[in-house]
Amino acid sequence: MSNRQILIDSLPTGALAEDHFRAEDGSMPEPGDGQALCQTLAISIDAGARAGLQGSASYAGAPRTGIVMNGSTVSRIVSSNDPAYKEGDLVSAPSGWQEYAAHDTRLLSPLPDIEDPAAYLGVLGGTGLTAYFGLFEIGKPKAGETLVVSAAAGAVGHLVGQMARIHGCRAVGIAGSDAKCDRLVSELGFDAAVNYREDNFRQMLKEACPEGIDVYFDNTGGDVLGTALFRMNENGRIVCCGVVSQYDTTNPAPGPRGVPGLLVNKRLTMQGFLVFDFLDQYEAARNVMLEWLEQGQLVAWQDQFDGLDSAPRAFVDLLAGGNTGKRIVRVAS
Ligand SMILES: NC(=O)c1ccc[n+]([C@@H]2O[C@H](COP(=O)([O-])OP(=O)(O)OC[C@H]3O[C@@H](n4cnc5c(N)ncnc54)[C@H](OP(=O)(O)O)[C@@H]3O)[C@@H](O)[C@H]2O)c1
């Protein structure tokens, strides 16, 4: 039996394309002592993985070719050499873009057998946890304040705006199409949403935030950050979550005007974070989000491609804004 894999064939020097990857049929991995063989059910497609290929994500190490493309997966145990895991168990795993992987079981996390375990790649996985900790631990919103989030119709963004609303804030989204903006307002209850691709984006953002911005959750960096920065209120907080506008290039633009001058004059805080910083609080945050989901206060959008070979297309298309909500690739049922 073979193991279908998608490898990094070459590193992009400009925009990422599907042919930076190649598919191969590798041999089936053999689990060693303390390891389990995992079958991939679904893969998380993450914008941040593009930063890994760029070499700008220091936590991911230097990018390399000839290796399986990385990515979190929801997987099922096929066989195990650790009595704590048995055949059929569902786990989250770091398998990347391949059908099977053998892992040390310390790298696995057991998952409950829910109807669609792929939720553990989205709202109940790293995506939802990023939204939760970035908003509440870094953004520190107060009821009545205005929160703005960029890449608002994306995996992290659509959850941030809803969580801010649950917390009693006014939530304004920034996204790349009118259709996405309409859905944020009509389906998720955002108070307003503006399209950053419009010529009058600055003016539209000003009108959408008549009382200024207290918390800006930045998924994009670049011009969108530059525009939001000038609308910040005194003592506002900027949550630096990611820089997706600068990933798909070898020449990221310099940071926005106004730093540090605006930070000084408006006493702004601008703070980055990585979701792993809050590892010891994951369980508690998941329980809160599960409750919001059950009560219908939080809605998780999922966006799906089918088949392992579609992963490169799913990734390239996500960087161009093709996704709405959390993008996954289903590999097996
Ligand atoms: N700090 C952490 O621990 C952590 C963890 C997970 C993710 N992140 C970060 O969170 C951000 C969102 O990640 P995600 O996985 O949820 O991706 P996502 O938002 O689902 O997808 C990326 C979105 O970015 C938008 N985009 C692409 N190019 C853009 C540009 N030039 N300007 C503005 N928007 C652009 C596109 O939407 P439009 O149609 O709106 O353009 C696209 O849908 C990323 O920056 C990622 O690195 C951080």
Short mmCIF file of C-alpha atoms and ligand atoms in Angstrom, two decimals, residues 45-48 130 151 154-156 175-176 180 196-197 219-220 224 241-245 247 273-275 318-319 321 323 325, ligand 1:
data_model
loop_
_atom_site.label_atom_id
_atom_site.label_comp_id
_atom_site.label_asym_id
_atom_site.label_seq_id
_atom_site.Cartn_x
_atom_site.Cartn_y
_atom_site.Cartn_z
CA ILE A 45 -5.18 25.17 5.12
CA ASP A 46 -3.62 28.14 6.89
CA ALA A 47 -2.56 31.53 5.57
CA GLY A 48 0.30 31.49 8.08
CA THR A 130 -6.21 32.30 17.92
CA ALA A 151 -9.46 39.47 6.84
CA GLY A 154 -11.51 34.50 6.87
CA ALA A 155 -11.05 31.66 9.34
CA VAL A 156 -9.82 33.71 12.30
CA ALA A 175 -12.83 42.14 3.79
CA GLY A 176 -11.97 41.93 0.11
CA LYS A 180 -18.12 38.88 1.90
CA TYR A 196 -10.65 47.38 1.43
CA ARG A 197 -10.41 47.05 -2.36
CA ASN A 219 -4.65 39.86 10.32
CA THR A 220 -3.22 41.65 7.30
CA VAL A 224 -5.18 48.03 5.79
CA CYS A 241 -2.11 38.42 14.73
CA GLY A 242 -0.64 38.05 11.24
CA VAL A 243 0.51 39.83 8.11
CA VAL A 244 -1.25 38.04 5.28
CA SER A 245 -0.93 40.99 2.87
CA TYR A 247 3.24 36.76 2.82
CA PHE A 273 1.16 36.99 20.01
CA LEU A 274 1.30 33.34 18.98
CA VAL A 275 -1.58 31.07 19.90
CA LEU A 318 -6.97 31.08 -0.11
CA LEU A 319 -4.13 33.58 -0.45
CA GLY A 321 -9.15 35.56 -0.99
CA ASN A 323 -12.16 31.32 1.00
CA GLY A 325 -14.39 31.03 6.81
N1 LIG B 1 -0.67 34.64 15.78
C1 LIG B 1 -1.06 33.38 15.64
O1 LIG B 1 -0.83 32.51 16.49
C2 LIG B 1 -1.85 33.02 14.43
C3 LIG B 1 -2.47 31.76 14.32
C4 LIG B 1 -3.26 31.49 13.18
C5 LIG B 1 -3.34 32.45 12.17
N2 LIG B 1 -2.69 33.64 12.31
C6 LIG B 1 -2.80 34.69 11.29
O2 LIG B 1 -4.17 35.03 11.15
C7 LIG B 1 -4.36 35.59 9.85
C8 LIG B 1 -5.57 34.91 9.22
O3 LIG B 1 -5.23 33.56 8.96
P1 LIG B 1 -6.33 32.51 8.50
O4 LIG B 1 -5.66 31.19 8.46
O5 LIG B 1 -7.55 32.74 9.29
O6 LIG B 1 -6.56 32.93 6.98
P2 LIG B 1 -7.88 33.47 6.31
O7 LIG B 1 -8.19 34.79 6.91
O8 LIG B 1 -8.92 32.42 6.29
O9 LIG B 1 -7.41 33.64 4.79
C9 LIG B 1 -6.61 34.65 4.39
C10 LIG B 1 -7.44 35.85 3.93
O10 LIG B 1 -6.58 36.97 3.84
C11 LIG B 1 -7.15 37.90 2.96
N3 LIG B 1 -6.08 38.54 2.20
C12 LIG B 1 -5.24 37.96 1.31
N4 LIG B 1 -4.40 38.88 0.78
C13 LIG B 1 -4.73 40.06 1.38
C14 LIG B 1 -4.22 41.39 1.26
N5 LIG B 1 -3.22 41.69 0.42
N6 LIG B 1 -4.79 42.36 2.02
C15 LIG B 1 -5.81 42.07 2.85
N7 LIG B 1 -6.34 40.83 3.01
C16 LIG B 1 -5.80 39.84 2.27
C17 LIG B 1 -8.11 37.13 2.04
O11 LIG B 1 -9.44 37.63 2.25
P3 LIG B 1 -10.02 38.93 1.48
O12 LIG B 1 -10.99 38.43 0.47
O13 LIG B 1 -10.67 39.67 2.59
O14 LIG B 1 -8.86 39.64 0.87
C18 LIG B 1 -8.02 35.69 2.54
O15 LIG B 1 -9.27 35.05 2.57
C19 LIG B 1 -3.07 35.38 9.09
O16 LIG B 1 -2.32 36.57 9.09
C20 LIG B 1 -2.36 34.30 9.89
O17 LIG B 1 -0.97 34.35 9.75
C21 LIG B 1 -1.97 33.94 13.42
#
